[in-house]
CSV table of C-alpha atoms in Angstrom, one decimal:
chain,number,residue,atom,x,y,z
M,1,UNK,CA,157.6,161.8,18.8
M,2,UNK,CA,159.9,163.2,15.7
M,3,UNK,CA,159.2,163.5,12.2
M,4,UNK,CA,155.5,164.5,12.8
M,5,UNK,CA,153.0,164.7,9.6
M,6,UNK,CA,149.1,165.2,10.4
M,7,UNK,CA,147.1,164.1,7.9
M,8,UNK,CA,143.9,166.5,7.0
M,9,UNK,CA,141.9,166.6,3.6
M,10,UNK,CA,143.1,168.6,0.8
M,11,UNK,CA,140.2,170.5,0.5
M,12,UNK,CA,136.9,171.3,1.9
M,13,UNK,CA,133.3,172.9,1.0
M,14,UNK,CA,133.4,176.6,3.3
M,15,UNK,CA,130.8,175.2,5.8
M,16,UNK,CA,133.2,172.6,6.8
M,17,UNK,CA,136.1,174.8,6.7
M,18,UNK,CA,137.9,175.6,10.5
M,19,UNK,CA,135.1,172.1,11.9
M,20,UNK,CA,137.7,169.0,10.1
M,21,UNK,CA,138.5,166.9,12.8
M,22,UNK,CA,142.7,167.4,12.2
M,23,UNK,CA,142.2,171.1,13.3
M,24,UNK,CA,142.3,168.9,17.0
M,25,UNK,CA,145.9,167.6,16.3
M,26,UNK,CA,147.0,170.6,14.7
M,27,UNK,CA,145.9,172.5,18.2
M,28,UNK,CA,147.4,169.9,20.6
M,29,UNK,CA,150.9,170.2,18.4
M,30,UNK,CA,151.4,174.0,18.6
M,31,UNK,CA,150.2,173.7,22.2
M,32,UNK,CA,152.8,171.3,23.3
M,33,UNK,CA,155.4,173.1,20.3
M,34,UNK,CA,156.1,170.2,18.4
M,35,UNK,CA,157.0,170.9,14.9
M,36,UNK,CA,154.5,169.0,12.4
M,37,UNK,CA,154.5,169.2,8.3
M,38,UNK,CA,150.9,168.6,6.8
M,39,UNK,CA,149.7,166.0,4.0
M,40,UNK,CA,146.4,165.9,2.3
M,41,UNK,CA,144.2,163.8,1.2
M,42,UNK,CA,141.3,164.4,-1.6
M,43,UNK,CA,138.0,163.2,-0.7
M,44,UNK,CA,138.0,161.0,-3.6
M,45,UNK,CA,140.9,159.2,-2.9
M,46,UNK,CA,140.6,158.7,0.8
M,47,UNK,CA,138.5,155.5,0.2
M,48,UNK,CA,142.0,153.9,-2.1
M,49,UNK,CA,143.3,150.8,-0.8
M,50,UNK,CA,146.9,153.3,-0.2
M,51,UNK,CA,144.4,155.6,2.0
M,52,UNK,CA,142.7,153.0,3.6
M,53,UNK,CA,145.8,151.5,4.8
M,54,UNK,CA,146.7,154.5,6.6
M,55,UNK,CA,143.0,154.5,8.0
M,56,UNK,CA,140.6,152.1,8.0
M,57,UNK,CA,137.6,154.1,8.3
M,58,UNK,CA,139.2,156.6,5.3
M,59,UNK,CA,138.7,159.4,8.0
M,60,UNK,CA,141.3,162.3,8.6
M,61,UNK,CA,143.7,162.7,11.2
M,62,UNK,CA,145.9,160.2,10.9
M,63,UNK,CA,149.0,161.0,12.3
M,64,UNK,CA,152.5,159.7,11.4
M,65,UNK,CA,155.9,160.3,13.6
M,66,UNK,CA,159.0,158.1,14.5
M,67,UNK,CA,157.0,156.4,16.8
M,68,UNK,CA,154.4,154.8,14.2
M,69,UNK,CA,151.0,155.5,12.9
M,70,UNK,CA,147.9,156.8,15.3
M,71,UNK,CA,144.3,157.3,14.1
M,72,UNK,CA,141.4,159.0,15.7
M,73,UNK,CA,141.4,162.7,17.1
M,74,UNK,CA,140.8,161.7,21.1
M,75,UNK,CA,143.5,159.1,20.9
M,76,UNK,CA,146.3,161.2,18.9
M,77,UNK,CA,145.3,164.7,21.3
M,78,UNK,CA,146.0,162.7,24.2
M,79,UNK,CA,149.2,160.5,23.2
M,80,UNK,CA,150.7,164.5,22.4
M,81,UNK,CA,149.5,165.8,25.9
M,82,UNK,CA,150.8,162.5,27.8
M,83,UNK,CA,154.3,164.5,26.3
M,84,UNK,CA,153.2,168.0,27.3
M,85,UNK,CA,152.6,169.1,30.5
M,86,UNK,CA,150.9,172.0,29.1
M,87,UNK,CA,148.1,170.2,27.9
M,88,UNK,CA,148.2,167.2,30.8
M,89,UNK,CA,149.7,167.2,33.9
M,90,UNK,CA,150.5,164.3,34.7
M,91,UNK,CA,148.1,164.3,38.2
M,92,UNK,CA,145.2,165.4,35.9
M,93,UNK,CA,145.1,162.6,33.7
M,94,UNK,CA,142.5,160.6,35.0
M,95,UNK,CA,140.3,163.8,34.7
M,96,UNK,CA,141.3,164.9,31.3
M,97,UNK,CA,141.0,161.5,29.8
M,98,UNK,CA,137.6,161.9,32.0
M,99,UNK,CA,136.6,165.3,30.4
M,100,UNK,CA,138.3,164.0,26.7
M,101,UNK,CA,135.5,161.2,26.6
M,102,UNK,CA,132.7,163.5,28.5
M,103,UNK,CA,133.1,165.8,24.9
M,104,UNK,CA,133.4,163.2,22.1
M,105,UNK,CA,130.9,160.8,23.7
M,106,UNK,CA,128.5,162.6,25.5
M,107,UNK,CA,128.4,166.5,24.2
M,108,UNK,CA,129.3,166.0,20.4
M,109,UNK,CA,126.8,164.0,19.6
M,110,UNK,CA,123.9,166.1,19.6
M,111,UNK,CA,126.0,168.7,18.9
M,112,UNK,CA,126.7,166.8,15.5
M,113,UNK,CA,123.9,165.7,15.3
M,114,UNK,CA,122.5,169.2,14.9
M,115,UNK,CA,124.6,170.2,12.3
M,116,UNK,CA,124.1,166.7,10.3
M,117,UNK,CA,120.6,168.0,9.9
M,118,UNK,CA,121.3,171.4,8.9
M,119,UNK,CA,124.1,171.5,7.1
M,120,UNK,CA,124.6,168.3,5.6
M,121,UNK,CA,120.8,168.0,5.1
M,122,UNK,CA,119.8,171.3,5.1
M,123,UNK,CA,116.0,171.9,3.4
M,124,UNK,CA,115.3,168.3,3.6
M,125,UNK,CA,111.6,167.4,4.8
M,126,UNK,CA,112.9,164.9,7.4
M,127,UNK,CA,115.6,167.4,8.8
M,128,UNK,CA,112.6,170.0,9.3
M,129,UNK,CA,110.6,167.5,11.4
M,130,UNK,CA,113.1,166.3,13.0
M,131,UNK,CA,115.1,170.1,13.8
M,132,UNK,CA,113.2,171.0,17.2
M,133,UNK,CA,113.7,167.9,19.0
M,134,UNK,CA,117.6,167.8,18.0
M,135,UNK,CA,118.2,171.7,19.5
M,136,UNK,CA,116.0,170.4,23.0
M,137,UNK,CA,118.8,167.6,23.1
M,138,UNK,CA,121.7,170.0,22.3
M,139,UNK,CA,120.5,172.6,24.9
M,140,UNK,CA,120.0,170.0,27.5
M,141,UNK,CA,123.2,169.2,27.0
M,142,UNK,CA,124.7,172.7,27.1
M,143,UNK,CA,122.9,173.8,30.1
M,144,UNK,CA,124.6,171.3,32.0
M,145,UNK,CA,128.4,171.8,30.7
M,146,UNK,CA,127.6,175.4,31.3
M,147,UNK,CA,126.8,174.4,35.2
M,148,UNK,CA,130.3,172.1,35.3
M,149,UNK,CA,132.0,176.0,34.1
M,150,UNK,CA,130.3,177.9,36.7
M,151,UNK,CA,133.3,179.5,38.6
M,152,UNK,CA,136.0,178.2,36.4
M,153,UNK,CA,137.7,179.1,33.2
M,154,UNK,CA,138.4,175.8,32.0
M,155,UNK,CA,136.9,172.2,32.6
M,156,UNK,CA,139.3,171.6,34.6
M,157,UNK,CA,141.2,174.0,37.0
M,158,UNK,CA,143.5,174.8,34.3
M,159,UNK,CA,143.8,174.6,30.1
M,160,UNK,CA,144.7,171.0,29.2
M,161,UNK,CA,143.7,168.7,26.4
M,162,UNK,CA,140.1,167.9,27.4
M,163,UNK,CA,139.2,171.7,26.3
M,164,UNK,CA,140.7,171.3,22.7
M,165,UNK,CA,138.1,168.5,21.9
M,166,UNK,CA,135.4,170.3,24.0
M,167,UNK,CA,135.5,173.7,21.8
M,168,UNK,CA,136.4,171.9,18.7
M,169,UNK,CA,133.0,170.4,19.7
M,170,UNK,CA,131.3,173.1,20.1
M,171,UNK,CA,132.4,174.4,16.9
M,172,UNK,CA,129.9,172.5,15.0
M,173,UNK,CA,127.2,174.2,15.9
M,174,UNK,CA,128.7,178.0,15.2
M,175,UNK,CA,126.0,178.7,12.8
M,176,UNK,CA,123.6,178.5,15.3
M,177,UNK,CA,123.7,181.0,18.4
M,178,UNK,CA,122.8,177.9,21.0
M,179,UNK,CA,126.3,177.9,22.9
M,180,UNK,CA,125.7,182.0,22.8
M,181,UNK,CA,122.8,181.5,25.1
M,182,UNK,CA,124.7,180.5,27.5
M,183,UNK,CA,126.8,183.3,28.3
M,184,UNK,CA,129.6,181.2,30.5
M,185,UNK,CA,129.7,178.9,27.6
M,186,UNK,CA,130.1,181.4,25.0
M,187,UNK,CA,133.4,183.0,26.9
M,188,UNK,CA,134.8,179.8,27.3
M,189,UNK,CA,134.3,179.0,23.8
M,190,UNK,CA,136.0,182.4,22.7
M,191,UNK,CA,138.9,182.1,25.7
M,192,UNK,CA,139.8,178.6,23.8
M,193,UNK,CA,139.9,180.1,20.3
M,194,UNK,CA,141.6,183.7,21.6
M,195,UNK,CA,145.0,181.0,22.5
M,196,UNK,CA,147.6,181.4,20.3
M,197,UNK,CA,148.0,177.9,19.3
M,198,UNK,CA,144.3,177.5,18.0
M,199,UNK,CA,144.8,180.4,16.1
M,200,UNK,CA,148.0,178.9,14.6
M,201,UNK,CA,146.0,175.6,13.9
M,202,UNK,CA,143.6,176.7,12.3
M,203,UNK,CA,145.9,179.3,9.9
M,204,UNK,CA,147.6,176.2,9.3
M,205,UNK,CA,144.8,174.1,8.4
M,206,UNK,CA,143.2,177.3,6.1
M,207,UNK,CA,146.3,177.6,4.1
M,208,UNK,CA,145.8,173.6,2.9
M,209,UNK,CA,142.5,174.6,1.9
M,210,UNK,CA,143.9,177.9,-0.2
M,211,UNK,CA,146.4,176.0,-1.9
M,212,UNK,CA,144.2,172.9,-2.7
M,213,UNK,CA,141.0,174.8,-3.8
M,214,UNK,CA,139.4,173.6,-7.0
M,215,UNK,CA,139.7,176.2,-9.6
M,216,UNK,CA,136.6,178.0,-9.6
M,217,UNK,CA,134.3,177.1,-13.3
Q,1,UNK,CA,140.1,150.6,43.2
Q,2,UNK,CA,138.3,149.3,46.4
Q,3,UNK,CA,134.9,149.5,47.7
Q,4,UNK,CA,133.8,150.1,44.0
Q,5,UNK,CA,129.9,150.7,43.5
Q,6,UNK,CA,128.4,151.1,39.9
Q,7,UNK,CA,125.4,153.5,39.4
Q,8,UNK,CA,123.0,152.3,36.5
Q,9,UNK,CA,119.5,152.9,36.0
Q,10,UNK,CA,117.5,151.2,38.1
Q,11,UNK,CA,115.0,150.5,35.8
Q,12,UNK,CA,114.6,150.6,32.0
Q,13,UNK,CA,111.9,149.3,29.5
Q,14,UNK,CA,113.1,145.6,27.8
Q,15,UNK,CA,113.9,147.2,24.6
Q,16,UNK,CA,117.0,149.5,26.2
Q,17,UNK,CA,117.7,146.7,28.6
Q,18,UNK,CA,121.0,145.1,28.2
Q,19,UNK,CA,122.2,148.2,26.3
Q,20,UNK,CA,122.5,150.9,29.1
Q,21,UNK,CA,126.1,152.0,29.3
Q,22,UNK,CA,126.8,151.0,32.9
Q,23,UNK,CA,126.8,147.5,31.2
Q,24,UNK,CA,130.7,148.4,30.1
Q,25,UNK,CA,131.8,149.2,33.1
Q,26,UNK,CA,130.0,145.7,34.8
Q,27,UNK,CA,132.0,144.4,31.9
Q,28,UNK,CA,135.2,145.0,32.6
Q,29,UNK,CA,134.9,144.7,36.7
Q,30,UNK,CA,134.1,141.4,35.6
Q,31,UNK,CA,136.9,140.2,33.4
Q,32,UNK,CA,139.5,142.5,35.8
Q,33,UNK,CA,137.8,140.2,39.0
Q,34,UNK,CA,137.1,143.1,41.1
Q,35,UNK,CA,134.3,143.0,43.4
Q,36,UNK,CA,131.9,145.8,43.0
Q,37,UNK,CA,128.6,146.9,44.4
Q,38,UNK,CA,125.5,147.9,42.1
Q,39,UNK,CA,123.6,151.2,43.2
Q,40,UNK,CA,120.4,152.3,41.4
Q,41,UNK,CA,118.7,155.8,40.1
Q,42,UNK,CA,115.3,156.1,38.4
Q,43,UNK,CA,114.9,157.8,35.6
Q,44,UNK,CA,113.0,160.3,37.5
Q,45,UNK,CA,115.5,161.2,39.7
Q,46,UNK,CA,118.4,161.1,37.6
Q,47,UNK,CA,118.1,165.3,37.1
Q,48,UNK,CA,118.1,165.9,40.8
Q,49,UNK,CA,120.9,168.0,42.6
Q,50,UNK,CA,122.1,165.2,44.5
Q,51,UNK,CA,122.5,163.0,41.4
Q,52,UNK,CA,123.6,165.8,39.1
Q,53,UNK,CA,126.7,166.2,42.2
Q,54,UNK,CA,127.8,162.3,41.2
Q,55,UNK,CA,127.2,163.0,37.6
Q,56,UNK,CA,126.8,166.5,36.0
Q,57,UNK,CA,125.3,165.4,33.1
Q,58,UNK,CA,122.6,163.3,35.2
Q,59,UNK,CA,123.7,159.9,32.8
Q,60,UNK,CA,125.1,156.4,34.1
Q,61,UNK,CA,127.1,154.8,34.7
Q,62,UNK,CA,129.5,156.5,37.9
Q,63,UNK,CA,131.9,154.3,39.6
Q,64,UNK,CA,132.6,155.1,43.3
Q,65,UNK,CA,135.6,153.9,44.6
Q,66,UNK,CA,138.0,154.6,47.0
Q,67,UNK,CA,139.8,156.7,44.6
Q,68,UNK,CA,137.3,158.9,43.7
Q,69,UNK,CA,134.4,159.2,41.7
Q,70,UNK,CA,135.1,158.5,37.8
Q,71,UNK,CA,132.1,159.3,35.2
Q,72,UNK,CA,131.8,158.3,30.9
Q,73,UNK,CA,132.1,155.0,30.0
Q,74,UNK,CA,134.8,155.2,27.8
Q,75,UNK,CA,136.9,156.6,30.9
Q,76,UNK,CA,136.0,154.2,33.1
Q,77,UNK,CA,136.6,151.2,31.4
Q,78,UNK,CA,140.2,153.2,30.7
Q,79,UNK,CA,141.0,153.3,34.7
Q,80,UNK,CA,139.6,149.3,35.7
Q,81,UNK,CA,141.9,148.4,32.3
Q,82,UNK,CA,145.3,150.5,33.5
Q,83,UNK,CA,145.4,148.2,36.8
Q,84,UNK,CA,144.6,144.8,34.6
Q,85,UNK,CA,146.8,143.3,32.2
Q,86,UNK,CA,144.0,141.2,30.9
Q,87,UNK,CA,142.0,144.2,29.5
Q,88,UNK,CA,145.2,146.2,28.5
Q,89,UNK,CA,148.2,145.4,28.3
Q,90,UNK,CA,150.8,148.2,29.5
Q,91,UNK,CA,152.8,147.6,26.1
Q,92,UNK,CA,149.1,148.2,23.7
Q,93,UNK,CA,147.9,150.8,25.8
Q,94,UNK,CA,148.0,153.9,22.9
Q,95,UNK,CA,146.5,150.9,20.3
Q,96,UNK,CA,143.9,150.0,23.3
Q,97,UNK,CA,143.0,153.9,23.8
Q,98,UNK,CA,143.4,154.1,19.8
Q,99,UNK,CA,140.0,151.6,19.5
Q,100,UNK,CA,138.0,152.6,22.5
Q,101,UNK,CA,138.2,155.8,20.8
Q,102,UNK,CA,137.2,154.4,17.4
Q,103,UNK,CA,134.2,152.4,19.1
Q,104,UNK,CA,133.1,155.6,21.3
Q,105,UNK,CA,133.8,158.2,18.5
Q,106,UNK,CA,133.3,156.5,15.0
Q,107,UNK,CA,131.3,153.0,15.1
Q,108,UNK,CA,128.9,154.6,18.3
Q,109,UNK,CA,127.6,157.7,16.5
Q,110,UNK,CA,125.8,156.2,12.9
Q,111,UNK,CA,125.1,152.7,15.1
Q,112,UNK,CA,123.4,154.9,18.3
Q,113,UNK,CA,121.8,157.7,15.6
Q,114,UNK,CA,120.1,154.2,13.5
Q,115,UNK,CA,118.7,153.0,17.5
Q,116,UNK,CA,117.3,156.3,18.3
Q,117,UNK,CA,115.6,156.4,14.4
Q,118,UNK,CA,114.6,153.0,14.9
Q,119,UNK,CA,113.5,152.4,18.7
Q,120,UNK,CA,113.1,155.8,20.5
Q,121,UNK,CA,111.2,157.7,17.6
Q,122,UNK,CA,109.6,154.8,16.0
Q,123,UNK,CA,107.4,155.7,13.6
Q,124,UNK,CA,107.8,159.1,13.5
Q,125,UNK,CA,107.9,160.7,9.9
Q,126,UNK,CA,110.7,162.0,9.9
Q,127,UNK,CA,112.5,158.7,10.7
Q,128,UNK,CA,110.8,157.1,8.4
Q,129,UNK,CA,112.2,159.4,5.8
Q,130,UNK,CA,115.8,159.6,7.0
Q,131,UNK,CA,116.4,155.6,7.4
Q,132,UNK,CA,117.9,154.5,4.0
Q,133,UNK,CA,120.6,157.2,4.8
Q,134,UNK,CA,121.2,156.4,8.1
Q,135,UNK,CA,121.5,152.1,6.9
Q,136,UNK,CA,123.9,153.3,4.4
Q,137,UNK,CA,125.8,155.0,7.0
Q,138,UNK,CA,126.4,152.0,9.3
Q,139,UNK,CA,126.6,149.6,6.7
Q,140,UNK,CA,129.9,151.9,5.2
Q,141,UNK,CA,131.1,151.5,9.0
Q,142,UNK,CA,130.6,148.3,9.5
Q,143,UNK,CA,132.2,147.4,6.1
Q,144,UNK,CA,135.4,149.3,7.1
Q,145,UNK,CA,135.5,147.4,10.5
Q,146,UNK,CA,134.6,144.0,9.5
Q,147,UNK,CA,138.0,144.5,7.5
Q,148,UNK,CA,139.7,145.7,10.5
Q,149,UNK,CA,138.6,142.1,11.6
Q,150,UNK,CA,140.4,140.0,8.8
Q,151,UNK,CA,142.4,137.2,10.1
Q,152,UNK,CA,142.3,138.3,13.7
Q,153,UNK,CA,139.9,137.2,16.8
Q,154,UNK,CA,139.5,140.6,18.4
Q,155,UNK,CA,140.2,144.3,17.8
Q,156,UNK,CA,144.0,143.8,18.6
Q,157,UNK,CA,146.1,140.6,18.6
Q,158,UNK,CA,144.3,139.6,21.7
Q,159,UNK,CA,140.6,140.4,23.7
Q,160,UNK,CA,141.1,144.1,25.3
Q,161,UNK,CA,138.8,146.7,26.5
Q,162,UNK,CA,138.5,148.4,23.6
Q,163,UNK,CA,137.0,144.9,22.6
Q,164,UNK,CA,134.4,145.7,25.9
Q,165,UNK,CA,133.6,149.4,24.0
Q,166,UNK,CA,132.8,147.8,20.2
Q,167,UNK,CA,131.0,145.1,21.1
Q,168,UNK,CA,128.9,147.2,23.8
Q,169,UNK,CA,128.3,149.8,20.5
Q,170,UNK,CA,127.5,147.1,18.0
Q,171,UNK,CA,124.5,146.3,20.4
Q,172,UNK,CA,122.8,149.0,19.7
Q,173,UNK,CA,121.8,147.6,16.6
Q,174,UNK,CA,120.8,144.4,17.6
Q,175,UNK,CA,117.1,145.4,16.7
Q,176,UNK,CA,118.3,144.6,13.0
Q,177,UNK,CA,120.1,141.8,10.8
Q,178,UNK,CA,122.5,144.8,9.5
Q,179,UNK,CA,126.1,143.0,11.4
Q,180,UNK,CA,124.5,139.6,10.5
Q,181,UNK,CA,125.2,140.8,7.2
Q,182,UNK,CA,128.6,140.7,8.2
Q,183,UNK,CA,129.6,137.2,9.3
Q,184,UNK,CA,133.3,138.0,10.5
Q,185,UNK,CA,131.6,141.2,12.2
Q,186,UNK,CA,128.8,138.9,13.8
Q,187,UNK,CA,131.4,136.2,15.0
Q,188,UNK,CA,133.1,138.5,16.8
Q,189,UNK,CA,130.6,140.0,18.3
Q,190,UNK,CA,129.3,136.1,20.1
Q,191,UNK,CA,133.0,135.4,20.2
Q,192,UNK,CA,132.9,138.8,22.9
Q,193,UNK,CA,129.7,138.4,24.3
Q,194,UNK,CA,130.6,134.5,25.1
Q,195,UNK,CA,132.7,135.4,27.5
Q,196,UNK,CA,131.9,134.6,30.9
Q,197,UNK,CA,132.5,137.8,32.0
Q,198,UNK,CA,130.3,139.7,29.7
Q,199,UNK,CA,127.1,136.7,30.6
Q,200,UNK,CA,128.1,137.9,34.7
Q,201,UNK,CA,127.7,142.0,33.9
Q,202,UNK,CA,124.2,141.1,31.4
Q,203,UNK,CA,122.8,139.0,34.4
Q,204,UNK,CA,124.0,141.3,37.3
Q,205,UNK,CA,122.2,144.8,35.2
Q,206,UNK,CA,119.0,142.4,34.7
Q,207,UNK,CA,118.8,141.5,38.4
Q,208,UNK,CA,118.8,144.8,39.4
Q,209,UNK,CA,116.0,145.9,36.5
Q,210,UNK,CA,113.6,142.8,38.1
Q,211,UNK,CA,113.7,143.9,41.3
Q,212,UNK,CA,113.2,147.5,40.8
Q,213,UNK,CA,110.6,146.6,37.6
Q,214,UNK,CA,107.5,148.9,38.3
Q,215,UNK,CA,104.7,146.9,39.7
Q,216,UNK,CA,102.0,146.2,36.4
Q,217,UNK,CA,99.0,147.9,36.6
């Protein structure tokens, strides 16, 4: 993989600022230290026939290297890791492809869910009604991920890629202090953003924002 | 992959049968020809500490084999299609993961969040009120994928389990005429579920839901 460009959008609203799904790819790339330049994308003109081509679904990342074109953050974190054993051994890659799925399918989306209804919707009557159902689900879920952590520092018995998607997962509930009532949950929330190369990620994916910030009225 | 069992449900109501994730997995066993055994849990018992040891998360399916116990769907169907050239080929398997991905991660969530507005809160205000959203939500996604479809018979250039993953997700919405409205996207979806594999896993999850059916009062 040479020539790497992730694709993110140019700019977002604050409450989606540090949550875009290219922080992911960004994270696995200064994990494994592979060099990357960055390319935006307006939210306007991700749904253009040039955009579209890149992605089908006008979603961000997209990521473009000497080796081709890849969509979809689960897919490009793990074709990086299969290069890296820092983020995938290669005896553990049953388990983190395991542990990749267990966060996108199975822990995001009530996770999501949660913050579809109050931040995207927020102070609308349906996403009132619906609010204390959606944080039973989300703890449910959470109580048992905090179980699979009992006695470990990561979800498996060492960092790899399957924690990037879990935190990054996680993340779209920080407005909420659910993942801080669960103590074990919480630290391995904070262990995964204290690394270095989250930190650099997420620099990297503020300073598109700074530059690409609509000029205030 | 010998002695391979499959845990499912061993009961659900008619309008979640047929849909139950364990159905993937049955799926591709199927169309890889490998011989597996069904096992059942009740919905009762899914939260016990024996079951919660097989599956932390207490969902279905698990697949027990002689190599271990594997959990998620989407991982799952990853392991039975790395030993089967007929659900991945070794030369698509970044574009395979790439869709399974796609299906699990951005067709699943607006499809799955329409079926529990539509089936499992029926009726309920606040569904009421939040369903024109959550139509125009899948029909933007179905739109996007039903041009992924243009001129081709399956996700890829041939069937592949990422194929096993969208069509599986796309059921969800059955319940509605919303991929009707979509004739490539409802071709491909019989073109899938014709396949004499996919008719073996329905019948082999409904066979286990008679016998275990609870006796009518």
């Amino acid at each position: 993989m040479e020539k790497i460009a992730v694709w993110g959008f140019s700019w977002v609203p604050p409450f989606a600022q540090g949550l875009v799904r290219d922080l992911r790819v960004r994270w696995a790339l200064e994990e494994a230290g592979l060099a990357y330049e960055s390319r935006w994308i307006g939210l306007e003109e991700r749904n253009s026939d040039a955009y579209r081509h890149k992605h089908p679904f006008g979603l961000v990342p997209v990521l473009e290297s000497s080796d081709g074109t890849l969509i979809e953050s689960g897919a490009i974190v793990y074709a990086i890791a299969e290069q890296c054993e820092t983020l995938m051994p290669v005896g553990l890659r049953a388990e983190a492809l395991t542990w990749m799925f267990a966060a996108l399918n199975t822990v995001e989306p009530p996770v999501w869910n949660l913050f579809v209804l109050d931040v995207l919707h927020q102070g609308e009557e349906w996403a009132k009604l619906r609010r204390a159902g959606a944080v039973d689900e989300v703890k449910a879920r959470l109580a048992a991920l905090s179980e699979c952590l009992d006695g470990r520092d990561y979800l498996l018995d060492r960092f790899t890629a399957a924690d990037i998607l879990m935190t990054t997962a996680l993340r779209f509930i920080r407005h909420t202090d659910l993942v801080a009532g669960f103590p074990r949950l919480e630290a391995y929330v904070k262990r995964c953003e204290a690394r270095p190369a989250f930190q650099a990620a997420l620099r990297n994916q503020a300073t598109g924002y700074a530059r690409n910030a609509p000029i205030a009225a």
